Every structure is written in structure tokens, then in C-alpha cells.
């Protein structure tokens, strides 16, 4: 395959690469020092002198099925339970066509923000939508992004302490069958994988102990990862302690989840000693600043967790929670929220970049993405240094995080351009937007 040299970037998140980066096929071939040329001839040269080059961003916690609820004001004036009730009707009526559009919308927004890998936590899909995993895998393939589907659900209804009515829950056996089917059809274990499967019950309050235990056993059998929400709010943490008569980390230990396969969404309201236990057992945490702030859940002590050695990645959560859908906004929010709550020394912009790239890869147990290094996947995002936005001549990388990343000019996944000149390379955006608008009106009319 023809080699591509991204020449002389204004800045790049890699040491010894101010001369640029060479991509050949789906892999990074070479980092070029300042003033040097590639060791071998290249077929294509792209001038990157006005761009900052990052590894493709990695979103380690999302809910793609919420993609038709972008900017949704419903329930945002209420606490988490009220917010859930405001959206349950919409999600319960999703069919295959609506899910396909929701996933496409969410994936397009992510791609245009520079995200190249996303985790779709399928925690609340309607019963009977048996091809949900197939649908989102196809959508990710159409857009060109890497996807990790955390297949899960809820087998406990509201009457049993969960969050959904009984009509929207599934049996534990059906959930496990869906997990096994997804692994066999879609999980790619090798480096460079475009699609992987994890196991992801919604939360300890919404899924039974038996389901958690069986998922841990299934993950071990098939060598896949585990993902769930934990301690997203103080109320949730308190209710869990009352139900289990033990701390949440004790519960994870009891059901076989206190292990290196596991990464947790939020973990915002755990006692400080539990952070050390998570680190010792090799777990990781997804920090979702926009969702946590929008729901008034407080600011997780994520920077402190990171200083203890806990791997941290960034997630956007679902766009029904009020984020802008692009993921790139999470970087600035992570910086501001941690510094606002715990002081200016709590977090610096380059640490945030690590969370959004290599830290996300650590959450997923992958060493082939999230880094600009020879032999790693050719997943790249290029952001123009616009003097009207942030020229950041002293430290462009930090300036872009502090001021907010603009839309990505170019995005590459596995050596293929997914976004060029801020436009999708493979999909007709205008046609997709029209279809989305019609589908949103249909769903709203159906719910009413």
C-alpha cells in the first residue's frame, strides 16, 4: 500500500516526531524527527504545518441508541431518576430502523470530532430487538470507526430496585445468550481489531447478582472485557450499600468483577480507600464529565485516582444526557471540572490528552491504539491551529485542550481517511440529516 507522510506538523502528541509521521496501510510505519525525511520513499505527502496531530480519540463510555435524542432537554431539570423516566418511552419504542439512524448520527458526530474508537454500552434496549449488536456494528462499519459493543441489559425491574418497568427488562438467560451470540459473530481479538465485544450489565442496582457472576465467567471463557456503571451518584452508592449490606467494591469482589478485565463508568462516589483497591486489582475508570455535571452528580475525584495509578479514560455517556455528541468537548470539561473542584494543580491539559487517547486504550486492554508509535494502528486526528480559535504557539497541544478542540480537519482510521476537510468521506451528510429529521418526528409522534 502507498505510504503517506504527514509532514512537519505544528505539534504532535509523540516524542521525536516534529518532522511528521509515516503511515503505510493500517499501521504507523515511522516517526520522523524534526528536519529529517522518511527513511524510505513515500507516495503521498500531506503538509501538516498548520495542524496539531493527535492519536484518534477514544470514547470509552457511550450509549449509541440515544443518538436521536441529541440536545434533548427532557428531564435535564431533574435528578438522574427523573431524567431516566423522561426518556424511557422513547427508548422503549426504538425499532431496528430507528436504532440504525441513532447509531449513525452518534458515530458521525464522533468522527467529525476526531474520535476513532467508541464503546457502545447497550444497557437499556427494548426487549425483542435481538439484532441490536448487528445494527450498530454495521453502522460503525459504514462510518469507518472502531467499535467496542458492551452487550448487557437489565434483568431487574423497578419493583425489584431497578430503573426500568418490567416490560423493558430481559431475562438474565436472554441477556447471556445475546452476549454469547455477539462474541461469536463480532469479537475480533487480534491487534488492529475494528470490532470487539465486552459484557456490560447496566449496574448493580439494575442487574441481578447471578447475571453479574455469569458474565464474569463468560468473560473469562472468551477472554473479553467487563463494563458497568458504578456509583454514578451519591444516592445510587447509598442504595447499593443498603441492598448489599456491603461496599460497592466488596460487591464487585464477591461477584468476580474485581479484576483487570473490568473498567467502570463514573465510580464518582466511592470512598477513597476503594480507589486503592481498584488500582491494586487492575481496574480502570471512565470519567464522563459532561453527563456528571449536567445531572448534578458532582465532580468525581478522577485526578486523584489517576495520581494513585488508576488508568483513566474519557467517556461522553449518551447524548440524551446533554453533551454535544462530538466527544471532543469532554476534554475541556474534564480539565475545567477537575481544576474547578480541586485546584489548578489538580490536572494539566497534557494529562487530559493522555486520558482521551492512551488512557482510553488502557481501559480497553489495547496497546495497538491510542498512541502514535511505529507498529500502532494508523488512527489519527488533525486539528487546524486557527488564530481565531487558539493558535497556542508556545504549547499548541495544551492550548487546544484549554480552549476546546475545534472540529477535526482530517480523521484517519486504520490508514483510511474517514473525515477530509471536516466532511465525511463515506456518507452523504445532507441525506443522512434529512432522514434523521424524519425519523425523529416519527418517533416523537409514536410516543405521543
C-alpha positions as a Python dict, from the first residue, in 0.01 Angstrom:
ca = {
    (1, 'X'): (0, 0, 0),
    (2, 'X'): (111, 355, -71),
    (3, 'X'): (288, 522, 220),
    (4, 'X'): (162, 863, 340),
    (5, 'X'): (385, 1121, 509),
    (6, 'X'): (210, 1383, 724),
    (7, 'X'): (493, 1633, 708),
    (8, 'X'): (609, 1887, 967),
    (9, 'X'): (305, 1919, 1197),
    (10, 'X'): (276, 2232, 1408),
    (11, 'X'): (272, 1992, 1704),
    (12, 'X'): (221, 1622, 1756),
    (13, 'X'): (147, 1403, 2058),
    (14, 'X'): (462, 1195, 2017),
    (15, 'X'): (825, 1246, 2109),
    (16, 'X'): (1081, 1285, 1832),
    (17, 'X'): (822, 1333, 1559),
    (18, 'X'): (826, 1702, 1471),
    (19, 'X'): (915, 1602, 1116),
    (20, 'X'): (591, 1411, 1094),
    (21, 'X'): (455, 1061, 1078),
    (22, 'X'): (453, 796, 805),
    (23, 'X'): (155, 565, 760),
    (24, 'X'): (157, 254, 544),
    (25, 'X'): (-161, 53, 516),
    (26, 'X'): (-342, 30, 851),
    (27, 'X'): (-28, 88, 1060),
    (28, 'X'): (207, 365, 1162),
    (29, 'X'): (540, 292, 997),
    (30, 'X'): (773, 570, 1115),
    (31, 'X'): (805, 882, 1327),
    (32, 'X'): (1017, 1143, 1151),
    (33, 'X'): (1246, 1370, 1361),
    (34, 'X'): (1249, 1745, 1303),
    (35, 'X'): (1435, 1841, 986),
    (36, 'X'): (1455, 1482, 861),
    (37, 'X'): (1287, 1288, 584),
    (38, 'X'): (1135, 939, 594),
    (39, 'X'): (1382, 654, 567),
    (40, 'X'): (1205, 521, 256),
    (41, 'X'): (1028, 689, -32),
    (42, 'X'): (661, 778, 21),
    (43, 'X'): (387, 804, -239),
    (44, 'X'): (181, 1081, -79),
    (45, 'X'): (295, 1388, 116),
    (46, 'X'): (46, 1596, 314),
    (47, 'X'): (154, 1930, 457),
    (48, 'X'): (55, 1928, 828),
    (49, 'X'): (232, 2253, 920),
    (50, 'X'): (-95, 2420, 1023),
    (51, 'X'): (-221, 2122, 1220),
    (52, 'X'): (-181, 1951, 1552),
    (53, 'X'): (-171, 1573, 1512),
    (54, 'X'): (-322, 1353, 1782),
    (55, 'X'): (-388, 983, 1808),
    (56, 'X'): (-753, 921, 1728),
    (57, 'X'): (-960, 996, 2039),
    (58, 'X'): (-1109, 700, 2229),
    (59, 'X'): (-1455, 729, 2388),
    (60, 'X'): (-1480, 454, 2649),
    (61, 'X'): (-1844, 504, 2753),
    (62, 'X'): (-2134, 593, 2524),
    (63, 'X'): (-2491, 482, 2452),
    (64, 'X'): (-2542, 498, 2076),
    (65, 'X'): (-2913, 417, 2097),
    (66, 'X'): (-2965, 767, 2241),
    (67, 'X'): (-2847, 922, 1915),
    (68, 'X'): (-3192, 1054, 1818),
    (69, 'X'): (-3217, 1248, 2143),
    (70, 'X'): (-2936, 1492, 2071),
    (71, 'X'): (-2961, 1811, 2273),
    (72, 'X'): (-3262, 1665, 2450),
    (73, 'X'): (-3394, 1898, 2714),
    (74, 'X'): (-3628, 1634, 2853),
    (75, 'X'): (-3557, 1560, 3216),
    (76, 'X'): (-3248, 1779, 3240),
    (77, 'X'): (-3406, 1987, 3515),
    (78, 'X'): (-3442, 1674, 3728),
    (79, 'X'): (-3211, 1434, 3908),
    (80, 'X'): (-3098, 1113, 3741),
    (81, 'X'): (-3413, 909, 3808),
    (82, 'X'): (-3639, 1181, 3670),
    (83, 'X'): (-3414, 1214, 3368),
    (84, 'X'): (-3440, 838, 3305),
    (85, 'X'): (-3820, 845, 3327),
    (86, 'X'): (-3833, 1131, 3077),
    (87, 'X'): (-3657, 919, 2813),
    (88, 'X'): (-3783, 566, 2880),
    (89, 'X'): (-4076, 597, 2641),
    (90, 'X'): (-3853, 697, 2352),
    (91, 'X'): (-3606, 415, 2409),
    (92, 'X'): (-3877, 154, 2460),
    (93, 'X'): (-4013, 228, 2112),
    (94, 'X'): (-3687, 202, 1924),
    (95, 'X'): (-3704, -40, 1635),
    (96, 'X'): (-3424, -155, 1410),
    (97, 'X'): (-3456, 137, 1169),
    (98, 'X'): (-3453, 394, 1449),
    (99, 'X'): (-3154, 231, 1619),
    (100, 'X'): (-2962, 229, 1290),
    (101, 'X'): (-3019, 602, 1244),
    (102, 'X'): (-2945, 680, 1608),
    (103, 'X'): (-2616, 493, 1589),
    (104, 'X'): (-2520, 653, 1260),
    (105, 'X'): (-2593, 1002, 1392),
    (106, 'X'): (-2388, 945, 1705),
    (107, 'X'): (-2099, 787, 1512),
    (108, 'X'): (-2090, 1068, 1256),
    (109, 'X'): (-2070, 1328, 1532),
    (110, 'X'): (-1789, 1135, 1699),
    (111, 'X'): (-1592, 1100, 1376),
    (112, 'X'): (-1613, 1471, 1297),
    (113, 'X'): (-1480, 1548, 1644),
    (114, 'X'): (-1173, 1329, 1594),
    (115, 'X'): (-1293, 1016, 1774),
    (116, 'X'): (-1180, 690, 1612),
    (117, 'X'): (-1285, 428, 1871),
    (118, 'X'): (-1608, 422, 2072),
    (119, 'X'): (-1764, 194, 2332),
    (120, 'X'): (-2138, 144, 2289),
    (121, 'X'): (-2286, 33, 2622),
    (122, 'X'): (-2616, -137, 2532),
    (123, 'X'): (-2770, -119, 2875),
    (124, 'X'): (-3137, -36, 2815),
    (125, 'X'): (-3254, -153, 2473),
    (126, 'X'): (-3613, -276, 2435),
    (127, 'X'): (-3685, -646, 2464),
    (128, 'X'): (-3715, -813, 2126),
    (129, 'X'): (-3454, -602, 1945),
    (130, 'X'): (-3237, -910, 1900),
    (131, 'X'): (-3023, -769, 1619),
    (132, 'X'): (-2915, -455, 1808),
    (133, 'X'): (-2547, -554, 1809),
    (134, 'X'): (-2552, -636, 1437),
    (135, 'X'): (-2711, -297, 1365),
    (136, 'X'): (-2453, -88, 1550),
    (137, 'X'): (-2164, -293, 1410),
    (138, 'X'): (-2292, -223, 1059),
    (139, 'X'): (-2333, 148, 1139),
    (140, 'X'): (-1975, 172, 1268),
    (141, 'X'): (-1851, -4, 957),
    (142, 'X'): (-2042, 243, 736),
    (143, 'X'): (-1888, 545, 911),
    (144, 'X'): (-1545, 382, 944),
    (145, 'X'): (-1489, 382, 1321),
    (146, 'X'): (-1362, 115, 1557),
    (147, 'X'): (-1633, -14, 1790),
    (148, 'X'): (-1649, -198, 2120),
    (149, 'X'): (-2004, -315, 2197),
    (150, 'X'): (-2063, -371, 2569),
    (151, 'X'): (-2358, -609, 2547),
    (152, 'X'): (-2572, -605, 2857),
    (153, 'X'): (-2912, -502, 2974),
    (154, 'X'): (-3123, -511, 3285),
    (155, 'X'): (-3299, -812, 3436),
    (156, 'X'): (-3433, -629, 3745),
    (157, 'X'): (-3746, -412, 3709),
    (158, 'X'): (-3841, -105, 3912),
    (159, 'X'): (-4026, -324, 4159),
    (160, 'X'): (-3702, -513, 4224),
    (161, 'X'): (-3493, -200, 4267),
    (162, 'X'): (-3401, -143, 3903),
    (163, 'X'): (-3478, 158, 3683),
    (164, 'X'): (-3697, 15, 3405),
    (165, 'X'): (-4054, -116, 3405),
    (166, 'X'): (-4080, -494, 3376),
    (167, 'X'): (-4189, -466, 3011),
    (168, 'X'): (-3849, -320, 2920),
    (169, 'X'): (-3628, -568, 3103),
    (170, 'X'): (-3496, -900, 2972),
    (171, 'X'): (-3435, -1229, 3146),
    (172, 'X'): (-3081, -1297, 3256),
    (173, 'X'): (-3076, -1603, 3031),
    (174, 'X'): (-3174, -1396, 2726),
    (175, 'X'): (-2906, -1139, 2805),
    (176, 'X'): (-2637, -1406, 2837),
    (177, 'X'): (-2749, -1565, 2511),
    (178, 'X'): (-2719, -1226, 2339),
    (179, 'X'): (-2369, -1184, 2484),
    (180, 'X'): (-2254, -1523, 2357),
    (181, 'X'): (-2403, -1460, 2013),
    (182, 'X'): (-2232, -1120, 1988),
    (183, 'X'): (-1893, -1263, 2084),
    (184, 'X'): (-1917, -1540, 1825),
    (185, 'X'): (-2028, -1307, 1547),
    (186, 'X'): (-1829, -993, 1608),
    (187, 'X'): (-1541, -1015, 1855),
    (188, 'X'): (-1200, -973, 1691),
    (189, 'X'): (-924, -1047, 1942),
    (190, 'X'): (-619, -964, 1725),
    (191, 'X'): (-433, -631, 1716),
    (192, 'X'): (-593, -391, 1471),
    (193, 'X'): (-942, -516, 1551),
    (194, 'X'): (-1220, -296, 1419),
    (195, 'X'): (-1494, -461, 1627),
    (196, 'X'): (-1478, -607, 1975),
    (197, 'X'): (-1733, -721, 2231),
    (198, 'X'): (-1740, -661, 2607),
    (199, 'X'): (-2001, -768, 2861),
    (200, 'X'): (-2192, -483, 3024),
    (201, 'X'): (-2487, -519, 3262),
    (202, 'X'): (-2636, -180, 3336),
    (203, 'X'): (-2543, -151, 3705),
    (204, 'X'): (-2553, -349, 4031),
    (205, 'X'): (-2896, -198, 4103),
    (206, 'X'): (-3044, -293, 3765),
    (207, 'X'): (-2893, -639, 3711),
    (208, 'X'): (-2905, -942, 3935),
    (209, 'X'): (-2613, -1088, 4125),
    (210, 'X'): (-2645, -1407, 3922),
    (211, 'X'): (-2616, -1214, 3595),
    (212, 'X'): (-2301, -1038, 3718),
    (213, 'X'): (-2148, -1370, 3823),
    (214, 'X'): (-2235, -1542, 3495),
    (215, 'X'): (-2097, -1252, 3292),
    (216, 'X'): (-1768, -1271, 3481),
    (217, 'X'): (-1746, -1642, 3398),
    (218, 'X'): (-1838, -1580, 3033),
    (219, 'X'): (-1576, -1305, 3003),
    (220, 'X'): (-1311, -1541, 3136),
    (221, 'X'): (-1418, -1817, 2896),
    (222, 'X'): (-1399, -1594, 2588),
    (223, 'X'): (-1125, -1354, 2706),
    (224, 'X'): (-1334, -1037, 2673),
    (225, 'X'): (-1368, -736, 2900),
    (226, 'X'): (-1630, -629, 3155),
    (227, 'X'): (-1802, -291, 3187),
    (228, 'X'): (-2075, -141, 3405),
    (229, 'X'): (-2195, 180, 3569),
    (230, 'X'): (-2089, 216, 3930),
    (231, 'X'): (-2155, 488, 4190),
    (232, 'X'): (-2263, 748, 3935),
    (233, 'X'): (-2449, 942, 4205),
    (234, 'X'): (-2431, 960, 4583),
    (235, 'X'): (-2787, 825, 4604),
    (236, 'X'): (-2702, 525, 4389),
    (237, 'X'): (-2400, 444, 4602),
    (238, 'X'): (-2611, 469, 4919),
    (239, 'X'): (-2886, 243, 4779),
    (240, 'X'): (-2630, -16, 4676),
    (241, 'X'): (-2481, -23, 5026),
    (242, 'X'): (-2828, -69, 5175),
    (243, 'X'): (-2919, -352, 4938),
    (244, 'X'): (-2595, -548, 4954),
    (245, 'X'): (-2502, -469, 5315),
    (246, 'X'): (-2151, -410, 5188),
    (247, 'X'): (-1950, -155, 4999),
    (248, 'X'): (-1968, -148, 4620),
    (249, 'X'): (-1611, -265, 4573),
    (250, 'X'): (-1680, -551, 4813),
    (251, 'X'): (-1977, -640, 4593),
    (252, 'X'): (-1762, -635, 4279),
    (253, 'X'): (-1520, -867, 4454),
    (254, 'X'): (-1799, -1105, 4556),
    (255, 'X'): (-1936, -1137, 4201),
    (256, 'X'): (-1595, -1181, 4036),
    (257, 'X'): (-1563, -835, 3886),
    (258, 'X'): (-1270, -701, 4090),
    (259, 'X'): (-1019, -796, 3821),
    (260, 'X'): (-813, -645, 3537),
    (261, 'X'): (-1078, -714, 3271),
    (262, 'X'): (-1309, -455, 3427),
    (263, 'X'): (-1345, -85, 3358),
    (264, 'X'): (-1612, 118, 3536),
    (265, 'X'): (-1820, 412, 3419),
    (266, 'X'): (-1815, 702, 3667),
    (267, 'X'): (-1708, 549, 4003),
    (268, 'X'): (-1767, 903, 4127),
    (269, 'X'): (-1894, 829, 4478),
    (270, 'X'): (-1667, 562, 4620),
    (271, 'X'): (-1479, 602, 4949),
    (272, 'X'): (-1115, 700, 4893),
    (273, 'X'): (-976, 364, 5021),
    (274, 'X'): (-1169, 189, 4745),
    (275, 'X'): (-967, 373, 4481),
    (276, 'X'): (-658, 194, 4604),
    (277, 'X'): (-835, -142, 4584),
    (278, 'X'): (-938, -74, 4225),
    (279, 'X'): (-579, 14, 4136),
    (280, 'X'): (-434, -292, 4311),
    (281, 'X'): (-669, -525, 4122),
    (282, 'X'): (-600, -365, 3784),
    (283, 'X'): (-936, -197, 3713),
    (284, 'X'): (-982, 124, 3512),
    (285, 'X'): (-1234, 410, 3522),
    (286, 'X'): (-1422, 606, 3255),
    (287, 'X'): (-1467, 972, 3351),
    (288, 'X'): (-1775, 1131, 3189),
    (289, 'X'): (-1762, 1498, 3289),
    (290, 'X'): (-2050, 1642, 3084),
    (291, 'X'): (-2300, 1379, 3199),
    (292, 'X'): (-2196, 1403, 3563),
    (293, 'X'): (-2210, 1781, 3565),
    (294, 'X'): (-2540, 1802, 3374),
    (295, 'X'): (-2710, 1568, 3619),
    (296, 'X'): (-2574, 1747, 3922),
    (297, 'X'): (-2386, 1437, 4033),
    (298, 'X'): (-2081, 1630, 4148),
    (299, 'X'): (-1724, 1606, 4026),
    (300, 'X'): (-1561, 1265, 4053),
    (301, 'X'): (-1215, 1266, 4217),
    (302, 'X'): (-1070, 1138, 3891),
    (303, 'X'): (-745, 1333, 3900),
    (304, 'X'): (-673, 1190, 4246),
    (305, 'X'): (-746, 839, 4117),
    (306, 'X'): (-502, 895, 3833),
    (307, 'X'): (-229, 1013, 4070),
    (308, 'X'): (-274, 684, 4259),
    (309, 'X'): (-206, 495, 3937),
    (310, 'X'): (-561, 407, 3829),
    (311, 'X'): (-592, 403, 3448),
    (312, 'X'): (-840, 671, 3340),
    (313, 'X'): (-1023, 709, 3010),
    (314, 'X'): (-1284, 960, 2897),
    (315, 'X'): (-1645, 891, 2804),
    (316, 'X'): (-1928, 1108, 2681),
    (317, 'X'): (-2216, 894, 2809),
    (318, 'X'): (-2530, 913, 2591),
    (319, 'X'): (-2619, 1239, 2420),
    (320, 'X'): (-2958, 1241, 2593),
    (321, 'X'): (-2754, 1347, 2896),
    (322, 'X'): (-2683, 1682, 2733),
    (323, 'X'): (-2336, 1652, 2577),
    (324, 'X'): (-2275, 1786, 2227),
    (325, 'X'): (-2220, 1443, 2076),
    (326, 'X'): (-1871, 1506, 1940),
    (327, 'X'): (-1674, 1377, 2243),
    (328, 'X'): (-1404, 1639, 2185),
    (329, 'X'): (-1583, 1871, 2430),
    (330, 'X'): (-1521, 1618, 2709),
    (331, 'X'): (-1151, 1705, 2713),
    (332, 'X'): (-1202, 2069, 2808),
    (333, 'X'): (-1478, 1979, 3054),
    (334, 'X'): (-1252, 1724, 3220),
    (335, 'X'): (-982, 1989, 3263),
    (336, 'X'): (-1218, 2258, 3393),
    (337, 'X'): (-1419, 2034, 3626),
    (338, 'X'): (-1116, 1882, 3797),
    (339, 'X'): (-937, 2216, 3835),
    (340, 'X'): (-1254, 2392, 3947),
    (341, 'X'): (-1328, 2135, 4215),
    (342, 'X'): (-975, 2060, 4333),
    (343, 'X'): (-747, 2346, 4235),
    (344, 'X'): (-538, 2445, 3938),
    (345, 'X'): (-267, 2192, 4020),
    (346, 'X'): (-511, 1900, 4005),
    (347, 'X'): (-485, 1844, 3630),
    (348, 'X'): (-297, 1974, 3327),
    (349, 'X'): (-403, 1963, 2960),
    (350, 'X'): (-150, 1702, 2854),
    (351, 'X'): (-277, 1459, 3117),
    (352, 'X'): (-626, 1509, 2971),
    (353, 'X'): (-489, 1422, 2627),
    (354, 'X'): (-348, 1103, 2776),
    (355, 'X'): (-689, 1012, 2921),
    (356, 'X'): (-855, 1070, 2581),
    (357, 'X'): (-605, 852, 2393),
    (358, 'X'): (-366, 609, 2562),
    (359, 'X'): (-572, 607, 2882),
    (360, 'X'): (-877, 501, 2684),
    (361, 'X'): (-676, 224, 2520),
    (362, 'X'): (-570, 106, 2866),
    (363, 'X'): (-936, 83, 2970),
    (364, 'X'): (-996, -146, 2674),
    (365, 'X'): (-685, -354, 2731),
    (366, 'X'): (-534, -249, 2397),
    (367, 'X'): (-181, -142, 2314),
    (368, 'X'): (-238, -101, 1939),
    (369, 'X'): (-448, 217, 1955),
    (370, 'X'): (-433, 550, 2136),
    (371, 'X'): (-64, 606, 2067),
    (372, 'X'): (147, 746, 1784),
    (373, 'X'): (426, 492, 1756),
    (374, 'X'): (562, 257, 1488),
    (375, 'X'): (357, -62, 1481),
    (376, 'X'): (45, 102, 1628),
    (377, 'X'): (-276, 142, 1433),
    (378, 'X'): (-291, 438, 1196),
    (379, 'X'): (-570, 620, 1381),
    (380, 'X'): (-509, 996, 1362),
    (381, 'X'): (-693, 1324, 1412),
    (382, 'X'): (-567, 1654, 1266),
    (383, 'X'): (-684, 1985, 1413),
    (384, 'X'): (-609, 2316, 1244),
    (385, 'X'): (-444, 2587, 1452),
    (386, 'X'): (-686, 2868, 1379),
    (387, 'X'): (-575, 3211, 1509),
    (388, 'X'): (-942, 3295, 1571),
    (389, 'X'): (-972, 2991, 1794),
    (390, 'X'): (-637, 2908, 1956),
    (391, 'X'): (-301, 2949, 1792),
    (392, 'X'): (-117, 2841, 2108),
    (393, 'X'): (227, 2900, 1959),
    (394, 'X'): (412, 2815, 2283),
    (395, 'X'): (226, 2490, 2350),
    (396, 'X'): (-35, 2415, 2083),
    (397, 'X'): (-136, 2082, 2237),
    (398, 'X'): (-224, 2237, 2571),
    (399, 'X'): (-385, 2539, 2406),
    (400, 'X'): (-628, 2323, 2209),
    (401, 'X'): (-744, 2139, 2519),
    (402, 'X'): (-774, 2454, 2730),
    (403, 'X'): (-970, 2645, 2467),
    (404, 'X'): (-1166, 2349, 2333),
    (405, 'X'): (-1084, 2133, 2034),
    (406, 'X'): (-1234, 2257, 1705),
    (407, 'X'): (-1388, 2010, 1459),
    (408, 'X'): (-1121, 1782, 1317),
    (409, 'X'): (-999, 1878, 969),
    (410, 'X'): (-896, 1521, 892),
    (411, 'X'): (-953, 1188, 1067),
    (412, 'X'): (-788, 859, 974),
    (413, 'X'): (-885, 513, 1099),
    (414, 'X'): (-674, 209, 1013),
    (415, 'X'): (-498, 407, 741),
    (416, 'X'): (-819, 523, 569),
    (417, 'X'): (-946, 880, 570),
    (418, 'X'): (-1286, 894, 740),
    (419, 'X'): (-1306, 1275, 751),
    (420, 'X'): (-1146, 1507, 495),
    (421, 'X'): (-1181, 1887, 515),
    (422, 'X'): (-1428, 1841, 803),
    (423, 'X'): (-1664, 1633, 586),
    (424, 'X'): (-1738, 1262, 591),
    (425, 'X'): (-1557, 1062, 328),
    (426, 'X'): (-1806, 774, 301),
    (427, 'X'): (-2156, 905, 380),
    (428, 'X'): (-2382, 1176, 237),
    (429, 'X'): (-2430, 1407, 537),
    (430, 'X'): (-2719, 1605, 386),
    (431, 'X'): (-2917, 1290, 305),
    (432, 'X'): (-2846, 1146, 649),
    (433, 'X'): (-2959, 1468, 818),
    (434, 'X'): (-3290, 1466, 629),
    (435, 'X'): (-3354, 1103, 720),
    (436, 'X'): (-3271, 1171, 1083),
    (437, 'X'): (-3516, 1459, 1099),
    (438, 'X'): (-3796, 1248, 955),
    (439, 'X'): (-3722, 959, 1192),
    (440, 'X'): (-3713, 1188, 1495),
    (441, 'X'): (-4057, 1325, 1406),
    (442, 'X'): (-4190, 971, 1360),
    (443, 'X'): (-4060, 861, 1698),
    (444, 'X'): (-4198, 1165, 1878),
    (445, 'X'): (-4540, 1115, 1717),
    (446, 'X'): (-4534, 746, 1811),
    (447, 'X'): (-4453, 827, 2173),
    (448, 'X'): (-4722, 1095, 2195),
}
